[in-house]
CSV table of C-alpha atoms in Angstrom, one decimal:
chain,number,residue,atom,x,y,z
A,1,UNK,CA,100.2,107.9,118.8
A,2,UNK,CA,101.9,104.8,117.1
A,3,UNK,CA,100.4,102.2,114.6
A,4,UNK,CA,101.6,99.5,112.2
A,5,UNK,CA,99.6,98.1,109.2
A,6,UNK,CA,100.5,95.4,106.8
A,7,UNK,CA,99.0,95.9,102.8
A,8,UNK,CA,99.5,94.0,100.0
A,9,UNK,CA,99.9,94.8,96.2
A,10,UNK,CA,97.8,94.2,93.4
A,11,UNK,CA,97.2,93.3,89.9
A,12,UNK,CA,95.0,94.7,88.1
A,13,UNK,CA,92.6,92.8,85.7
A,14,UNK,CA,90.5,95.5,84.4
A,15,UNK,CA,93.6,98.2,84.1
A,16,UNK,CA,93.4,101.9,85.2
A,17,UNK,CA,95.0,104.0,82.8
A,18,UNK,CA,94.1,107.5,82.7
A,19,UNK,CA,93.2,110.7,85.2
A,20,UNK,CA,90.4,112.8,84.9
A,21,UNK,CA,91.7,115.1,87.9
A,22,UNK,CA,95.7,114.8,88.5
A,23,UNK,CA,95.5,116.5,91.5
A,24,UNK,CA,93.4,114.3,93.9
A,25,UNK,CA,93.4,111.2,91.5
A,26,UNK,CA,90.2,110.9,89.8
A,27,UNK,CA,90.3,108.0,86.7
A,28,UNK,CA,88.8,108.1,83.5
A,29,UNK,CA,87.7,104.6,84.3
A,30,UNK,CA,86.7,101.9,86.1
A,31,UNK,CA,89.3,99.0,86.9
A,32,UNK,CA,89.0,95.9,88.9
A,33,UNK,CA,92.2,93.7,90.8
A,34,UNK,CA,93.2,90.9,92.6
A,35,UNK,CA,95.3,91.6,95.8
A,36,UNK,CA,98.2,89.3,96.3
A,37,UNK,CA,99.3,87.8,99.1
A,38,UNK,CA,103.5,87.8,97.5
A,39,UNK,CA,103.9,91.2,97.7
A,40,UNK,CA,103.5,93.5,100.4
A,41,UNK,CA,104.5,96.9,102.7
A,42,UNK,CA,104.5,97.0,106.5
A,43,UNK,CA,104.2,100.7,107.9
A,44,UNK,CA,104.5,102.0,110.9
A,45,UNK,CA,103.5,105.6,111.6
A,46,UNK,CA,104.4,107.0,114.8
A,47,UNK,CA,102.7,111.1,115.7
A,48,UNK,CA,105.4,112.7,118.2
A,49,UNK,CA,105.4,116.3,119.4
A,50,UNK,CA,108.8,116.9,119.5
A,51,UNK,CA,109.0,116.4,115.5
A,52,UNK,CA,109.7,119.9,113.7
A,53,UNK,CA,109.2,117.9,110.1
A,54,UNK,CA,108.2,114.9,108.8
A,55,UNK,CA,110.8,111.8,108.6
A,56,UNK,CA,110.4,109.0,106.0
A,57,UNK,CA,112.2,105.7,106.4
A,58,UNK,CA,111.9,103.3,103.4
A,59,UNK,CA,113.9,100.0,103.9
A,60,UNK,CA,115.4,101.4,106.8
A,61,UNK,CA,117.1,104.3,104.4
A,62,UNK,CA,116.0,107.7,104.9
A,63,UNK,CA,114.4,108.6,101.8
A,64,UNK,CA,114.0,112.3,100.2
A,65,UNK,CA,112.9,114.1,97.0
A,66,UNK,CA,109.7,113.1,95.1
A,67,UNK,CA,108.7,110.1,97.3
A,68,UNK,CA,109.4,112.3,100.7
A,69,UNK,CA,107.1,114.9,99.2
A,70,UNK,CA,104.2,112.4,98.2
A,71,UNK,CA,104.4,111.1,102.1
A,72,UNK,CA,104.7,114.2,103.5
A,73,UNK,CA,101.5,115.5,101.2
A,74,UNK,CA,99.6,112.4,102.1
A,75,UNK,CA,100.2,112.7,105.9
A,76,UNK,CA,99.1,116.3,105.6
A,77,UNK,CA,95.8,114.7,104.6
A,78,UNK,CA,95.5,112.8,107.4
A,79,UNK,CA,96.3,115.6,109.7
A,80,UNK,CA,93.8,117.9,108.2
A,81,UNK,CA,90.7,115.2,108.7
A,82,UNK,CA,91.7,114.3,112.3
A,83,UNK,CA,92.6,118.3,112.9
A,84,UNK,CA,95.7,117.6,114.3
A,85,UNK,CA,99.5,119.8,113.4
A,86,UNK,CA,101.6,117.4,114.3
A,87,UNK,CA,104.6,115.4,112.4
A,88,UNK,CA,104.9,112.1,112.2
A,89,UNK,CA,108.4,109.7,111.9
A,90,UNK,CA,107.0,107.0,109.2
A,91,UNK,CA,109.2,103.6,108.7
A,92,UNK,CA,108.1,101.6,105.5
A,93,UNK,CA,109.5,98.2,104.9
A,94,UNK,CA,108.7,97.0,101.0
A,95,UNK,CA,108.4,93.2,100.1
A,96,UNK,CA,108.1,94.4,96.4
A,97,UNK,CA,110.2,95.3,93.6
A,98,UNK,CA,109.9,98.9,93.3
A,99,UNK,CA,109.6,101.1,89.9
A,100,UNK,CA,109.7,97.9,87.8
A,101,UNK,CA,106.0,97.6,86.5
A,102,UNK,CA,105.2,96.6,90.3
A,103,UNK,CA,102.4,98.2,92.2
A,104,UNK,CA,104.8,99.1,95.1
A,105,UNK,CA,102.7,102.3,95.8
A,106,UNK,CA,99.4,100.6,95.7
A,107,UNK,CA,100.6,98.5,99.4
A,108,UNK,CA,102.8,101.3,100.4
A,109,UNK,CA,100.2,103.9,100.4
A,110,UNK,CA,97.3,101.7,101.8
A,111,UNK,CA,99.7,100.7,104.6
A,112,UNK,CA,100.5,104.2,105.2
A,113,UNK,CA,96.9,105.2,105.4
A,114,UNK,CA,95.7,102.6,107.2
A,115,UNK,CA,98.8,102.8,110.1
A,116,UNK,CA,98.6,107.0,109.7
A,117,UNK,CA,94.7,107.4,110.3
A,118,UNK,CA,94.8,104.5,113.2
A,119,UNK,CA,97.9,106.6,114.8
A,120,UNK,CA,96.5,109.7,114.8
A,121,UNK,CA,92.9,108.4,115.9
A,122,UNK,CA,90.5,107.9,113.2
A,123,UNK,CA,88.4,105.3,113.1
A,124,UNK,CA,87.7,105.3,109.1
A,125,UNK,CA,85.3,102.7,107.0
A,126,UNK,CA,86.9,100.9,104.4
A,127,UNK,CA,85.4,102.8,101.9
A,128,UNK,CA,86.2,106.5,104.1
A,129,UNK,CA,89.7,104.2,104.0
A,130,UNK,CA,89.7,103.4,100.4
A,131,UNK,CA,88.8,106.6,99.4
A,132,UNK,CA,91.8,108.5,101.3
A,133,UNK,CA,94.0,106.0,100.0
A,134,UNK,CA,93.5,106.6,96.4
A,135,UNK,CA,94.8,110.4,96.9
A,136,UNK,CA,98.2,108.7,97.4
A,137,UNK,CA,98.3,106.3,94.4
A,138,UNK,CA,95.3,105.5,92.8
A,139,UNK,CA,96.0,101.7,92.6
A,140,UNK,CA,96.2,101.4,96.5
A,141,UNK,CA,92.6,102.6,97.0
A,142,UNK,CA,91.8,98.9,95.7
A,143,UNK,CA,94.2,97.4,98.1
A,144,UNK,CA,92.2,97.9,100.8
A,145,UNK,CA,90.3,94.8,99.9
A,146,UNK,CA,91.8,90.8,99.9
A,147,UNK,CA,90.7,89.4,97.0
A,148,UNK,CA,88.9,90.9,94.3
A,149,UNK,CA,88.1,94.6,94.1
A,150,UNK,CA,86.6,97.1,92.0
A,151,UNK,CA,87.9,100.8,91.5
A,152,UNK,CA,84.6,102.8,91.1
A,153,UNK,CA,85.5,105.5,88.8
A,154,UNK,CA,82.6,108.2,90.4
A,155,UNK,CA,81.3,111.3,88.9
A,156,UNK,CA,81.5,113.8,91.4
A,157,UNK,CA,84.4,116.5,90.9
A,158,UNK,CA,85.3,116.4,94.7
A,159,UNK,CA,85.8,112.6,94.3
A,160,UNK,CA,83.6,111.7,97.2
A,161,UNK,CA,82.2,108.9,95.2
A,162,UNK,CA,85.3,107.1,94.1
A,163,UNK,CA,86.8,104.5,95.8
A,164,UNK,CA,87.3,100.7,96.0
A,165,UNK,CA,84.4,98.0,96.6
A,166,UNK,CA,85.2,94.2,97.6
A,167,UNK,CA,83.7,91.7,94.7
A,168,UNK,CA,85.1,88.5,95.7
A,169,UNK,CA,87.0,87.1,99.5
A,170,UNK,CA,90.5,86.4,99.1
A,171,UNK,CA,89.1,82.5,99.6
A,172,UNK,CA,86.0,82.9,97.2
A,173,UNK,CA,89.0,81.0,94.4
A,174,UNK,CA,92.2,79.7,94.6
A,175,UNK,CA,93.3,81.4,91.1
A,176,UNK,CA,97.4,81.6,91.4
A,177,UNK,CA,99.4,84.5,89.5
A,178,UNK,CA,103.4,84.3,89.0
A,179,UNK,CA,105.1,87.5,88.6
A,180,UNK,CA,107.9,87.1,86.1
A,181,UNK,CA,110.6,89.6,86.8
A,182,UNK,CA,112.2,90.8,83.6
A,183,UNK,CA,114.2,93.9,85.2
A,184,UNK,CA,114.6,95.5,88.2
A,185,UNK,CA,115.8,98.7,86.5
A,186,UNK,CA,113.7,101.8,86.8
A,187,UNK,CA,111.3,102.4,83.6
A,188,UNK,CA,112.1,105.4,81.4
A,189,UNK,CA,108.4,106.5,81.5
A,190,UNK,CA,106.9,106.9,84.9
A,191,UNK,CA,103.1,105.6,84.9
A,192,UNK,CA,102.1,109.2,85.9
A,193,UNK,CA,104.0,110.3,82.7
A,194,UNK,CA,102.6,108.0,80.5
A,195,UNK,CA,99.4,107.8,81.7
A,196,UNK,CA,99.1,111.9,81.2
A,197,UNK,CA,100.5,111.9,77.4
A,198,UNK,CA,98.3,108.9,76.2
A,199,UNK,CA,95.0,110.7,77.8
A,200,UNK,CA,96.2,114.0,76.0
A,201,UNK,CA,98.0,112.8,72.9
A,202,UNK,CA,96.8,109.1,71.8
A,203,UNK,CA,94.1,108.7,68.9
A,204,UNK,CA,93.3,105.0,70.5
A,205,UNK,CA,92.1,106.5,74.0
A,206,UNK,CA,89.1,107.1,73.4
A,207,UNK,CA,88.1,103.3,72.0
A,208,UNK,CA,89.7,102.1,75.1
A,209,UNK,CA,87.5,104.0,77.5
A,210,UNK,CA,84.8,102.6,75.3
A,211,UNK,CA,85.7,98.9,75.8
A,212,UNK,CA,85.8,99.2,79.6
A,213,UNK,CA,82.6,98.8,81.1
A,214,UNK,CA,81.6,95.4,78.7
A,215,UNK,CA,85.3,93.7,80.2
A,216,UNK,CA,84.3,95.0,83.4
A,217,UNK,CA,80.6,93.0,82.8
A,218,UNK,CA,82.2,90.2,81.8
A,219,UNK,CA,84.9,90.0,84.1
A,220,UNK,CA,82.9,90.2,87.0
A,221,UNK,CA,80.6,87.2,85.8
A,222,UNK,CA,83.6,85.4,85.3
A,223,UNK,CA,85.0,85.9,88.7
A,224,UNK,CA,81.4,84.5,90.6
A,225,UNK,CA,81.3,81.3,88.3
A,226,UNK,CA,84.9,80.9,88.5
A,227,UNK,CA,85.4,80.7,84.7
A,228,UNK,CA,89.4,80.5,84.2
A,229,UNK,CA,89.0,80.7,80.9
A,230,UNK,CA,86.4,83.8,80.4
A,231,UNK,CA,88.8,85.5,83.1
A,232,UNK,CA,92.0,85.2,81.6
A,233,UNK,CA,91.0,85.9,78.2
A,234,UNK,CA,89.1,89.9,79.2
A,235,UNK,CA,91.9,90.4,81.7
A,236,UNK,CA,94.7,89.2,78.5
A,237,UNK,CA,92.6,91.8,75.9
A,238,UNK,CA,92.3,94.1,78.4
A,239,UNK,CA,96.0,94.5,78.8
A,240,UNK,CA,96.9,94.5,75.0
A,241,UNK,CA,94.1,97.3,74.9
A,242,UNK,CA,96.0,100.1,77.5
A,243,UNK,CA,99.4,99.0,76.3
A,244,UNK,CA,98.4,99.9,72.4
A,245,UNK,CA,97.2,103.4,73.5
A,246,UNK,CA,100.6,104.0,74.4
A,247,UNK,CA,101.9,102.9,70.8
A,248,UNK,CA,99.8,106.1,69.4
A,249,UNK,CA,100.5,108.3,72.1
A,250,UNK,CA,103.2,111.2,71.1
A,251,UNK,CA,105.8,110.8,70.9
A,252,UNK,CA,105.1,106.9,71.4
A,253,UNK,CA,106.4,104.8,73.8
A,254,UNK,CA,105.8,101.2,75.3
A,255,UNK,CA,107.1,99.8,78.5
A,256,UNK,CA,107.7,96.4,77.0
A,257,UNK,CA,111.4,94.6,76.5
A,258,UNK,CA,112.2,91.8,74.1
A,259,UNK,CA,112.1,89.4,76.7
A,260,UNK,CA,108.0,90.7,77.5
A,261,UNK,CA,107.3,89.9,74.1
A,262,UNK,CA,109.1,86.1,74.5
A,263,UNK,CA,106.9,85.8,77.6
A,264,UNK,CA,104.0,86.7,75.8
A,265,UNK,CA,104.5,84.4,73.0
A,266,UNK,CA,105.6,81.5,75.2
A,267,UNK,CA,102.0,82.0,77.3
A,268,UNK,CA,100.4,81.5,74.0
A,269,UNK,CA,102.4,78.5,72.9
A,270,UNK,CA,101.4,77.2,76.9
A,271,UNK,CA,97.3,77.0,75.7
A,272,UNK,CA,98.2,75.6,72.4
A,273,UNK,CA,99.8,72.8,74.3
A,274,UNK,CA,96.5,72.7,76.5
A,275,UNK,CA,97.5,74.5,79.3
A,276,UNK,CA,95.7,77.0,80.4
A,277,UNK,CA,97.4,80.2,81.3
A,278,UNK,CA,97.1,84.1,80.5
A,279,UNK,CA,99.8,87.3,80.9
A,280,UNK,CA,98.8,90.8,82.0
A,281,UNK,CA,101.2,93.9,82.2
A,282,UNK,CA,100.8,97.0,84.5
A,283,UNK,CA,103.5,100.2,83.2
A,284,UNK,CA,106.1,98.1,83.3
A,285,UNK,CA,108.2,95.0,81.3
A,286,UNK,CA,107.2,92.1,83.9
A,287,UNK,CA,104.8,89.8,83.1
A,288,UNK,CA,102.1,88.1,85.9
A,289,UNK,CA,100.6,85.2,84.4
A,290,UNK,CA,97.4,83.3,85.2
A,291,UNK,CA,97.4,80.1,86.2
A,292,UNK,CA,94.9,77.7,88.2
A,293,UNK,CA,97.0,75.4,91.2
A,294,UNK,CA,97.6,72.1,89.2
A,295,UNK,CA,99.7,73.6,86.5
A,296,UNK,CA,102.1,75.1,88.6
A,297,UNK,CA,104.9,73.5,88.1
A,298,UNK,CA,104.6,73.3,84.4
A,299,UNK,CA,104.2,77.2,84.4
A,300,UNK,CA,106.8,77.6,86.8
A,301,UNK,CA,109.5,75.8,84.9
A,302,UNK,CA,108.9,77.1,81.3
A,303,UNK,CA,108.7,80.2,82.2
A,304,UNK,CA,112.1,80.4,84.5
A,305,UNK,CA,113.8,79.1,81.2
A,306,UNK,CA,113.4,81.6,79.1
A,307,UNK,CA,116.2,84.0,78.3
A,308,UNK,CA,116.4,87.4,80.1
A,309,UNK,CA,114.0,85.8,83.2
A,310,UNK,CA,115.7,86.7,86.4
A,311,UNK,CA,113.6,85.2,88.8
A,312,UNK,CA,109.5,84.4,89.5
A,313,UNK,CA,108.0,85.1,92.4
A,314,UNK,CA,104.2,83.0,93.0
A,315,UNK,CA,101.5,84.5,94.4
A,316,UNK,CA,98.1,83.3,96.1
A,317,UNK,CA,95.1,85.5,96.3
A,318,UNK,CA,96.0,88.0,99.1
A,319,UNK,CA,93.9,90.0,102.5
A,320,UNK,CA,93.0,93.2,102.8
A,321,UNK,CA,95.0,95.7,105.1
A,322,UNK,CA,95.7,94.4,108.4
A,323,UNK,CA,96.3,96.2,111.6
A,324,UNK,CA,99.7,94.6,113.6
């Protein structure tokens, strides 16, 4: 009862910021990504009798605390669908920098659902799939999909009707995203913290939630046309958007650095040279900028100059979860 599965992170375009249920991950809103093929988590899940308890292996370190208990309380999902009591040993490798304003959970949970529910022998839809997933980290019910995908928000209270669709093939359009790592240093304000006091305490929520579904219109148009510009420019506002909620939340907070800011400016200085790129920012101080293949290298080497840049890491449109 053994299985390995290989997902990837994503970015998110249209963010998702804001829980209508904490417990099994419900959002306030719809949010749509592109799944990278730069960063990634292999799993493997292995069932075994003789186990008394669950072991976690992240990196090859045995890992416990918080992220122990969210494995342990995700497998114990998987054992209750397939009816089965049994432990499992689970050994995570991460191609991602964790905690840093990258979706390491988003490919680490999808992984672990996909290798968990193949090991203990379910044979799950992507959607059945996508909707599991999301009860680990919201985020990784859209990494299910290559390409891009859309987090459906739903309406139902037992969140049978949220969950990721595909909108566009990992191949549907070469659009290239570099991830500019700022720091590797663990954020002060963990998403789930930040997320929970701007829903509660920020005046600006409520106009965000508002804005959603005419980015998410827009977006998607953008995306089948291929329309660089109309992409960048909703996925750009649509960042500035969630990251201001956070500005009027109490007490306030933001997850940007100095050197985010100088990114941000820089990315604007790019276009008024005439090239075209755009920045988004999940709960975290690195930057991912939009770029299309032929400016590459311009991208590349403004933005590794820049003061406080530690490294880039470039990134193709990436596939779904795959079974190795």
């Amino acid at each position: 009862m053994k299985a390995t599965a290989k997902a990837h992170t994503n970015i998110a375009l249209i963010k998702y910021w804001g829980k209508r249920n904490e417990s099994i991950i419900l959002p306030t809103n719809n949010s749509l990504s592109l799944t990278l093929d730069g960063f990634y988590t292999t799993t493997t899940v292995a069932f075994d009798d003789s186990l008394s308890e669950d072991r976690f292996k992240l990196d090859n370190q045995l890992i416990a605390g918080d992220q122990y208990n969210r494995v342990t309380a995700f497998l114990e999902l998987i054992r209750k669908m397939a009816g089965k009591h049994i432990y499992a040993d689970v050994e995570s490798v991460n191609d991602v920098p964790t905690a840093a304003g990258f979706a390491s959970s988003a490919s680490g949970f999808a992984a672990l659902a996909a290798a968990g529910t193949k090991a203990i022998g379910l044979n799950l839809t992507n959607q059945e799939l996508s909707q599991l997933t999301r009860q680990g980290s919201g985020s990784a019910c859209r990494s299910i999909y290559g390409g891009f995908a859309e987090w459906e928000m739903g309406t139902k209270e037992d969140g049978s009707d949220s969950y990721a669709v595909p909108i566009a093939p990992a191949d549907h359009w070469d659009i290239r995203v570099a991830a500019v790592v700022l720091s590797s240093t663990k954020k002060k304000v963990s998403s789930r913290t930040g997320m929970k006091r701007t829903v509660e305490t920020s005046p600006f929520f409520q106009g965000w939630i508002d804005s959603i579904p005419n980015d998410l219109t827009q977006i998607k148009h953008g995306i089948q046309d291929r329309d660089f510009q109309k992409v960048g420019e909703i996925a750009e506002a649509n960042c500035l958007k969630m990251h201001a909620t956070t500005l009027g939340a109490n007490p306030p907070f933001t997850y940007w650095h100095d050197t985010t800011l100088a990114v941000m400016q820089t990315i604007q200085e790019m276009r008024a040279q005439g090239i075209p790129a755009y920045f988004t920012i999940d709960a975290g101080p690195n930057v991912k900028v939009l770029y299309l293949p032929e400016h590459e290298k311009n991208v590349e080497q403004t933005l590794i100059n820049l003061p406080g840049v530690s490294d880039i890491r470039l990134s193709k449109p990436g596939q779904g979860v795959t079974y190795l």
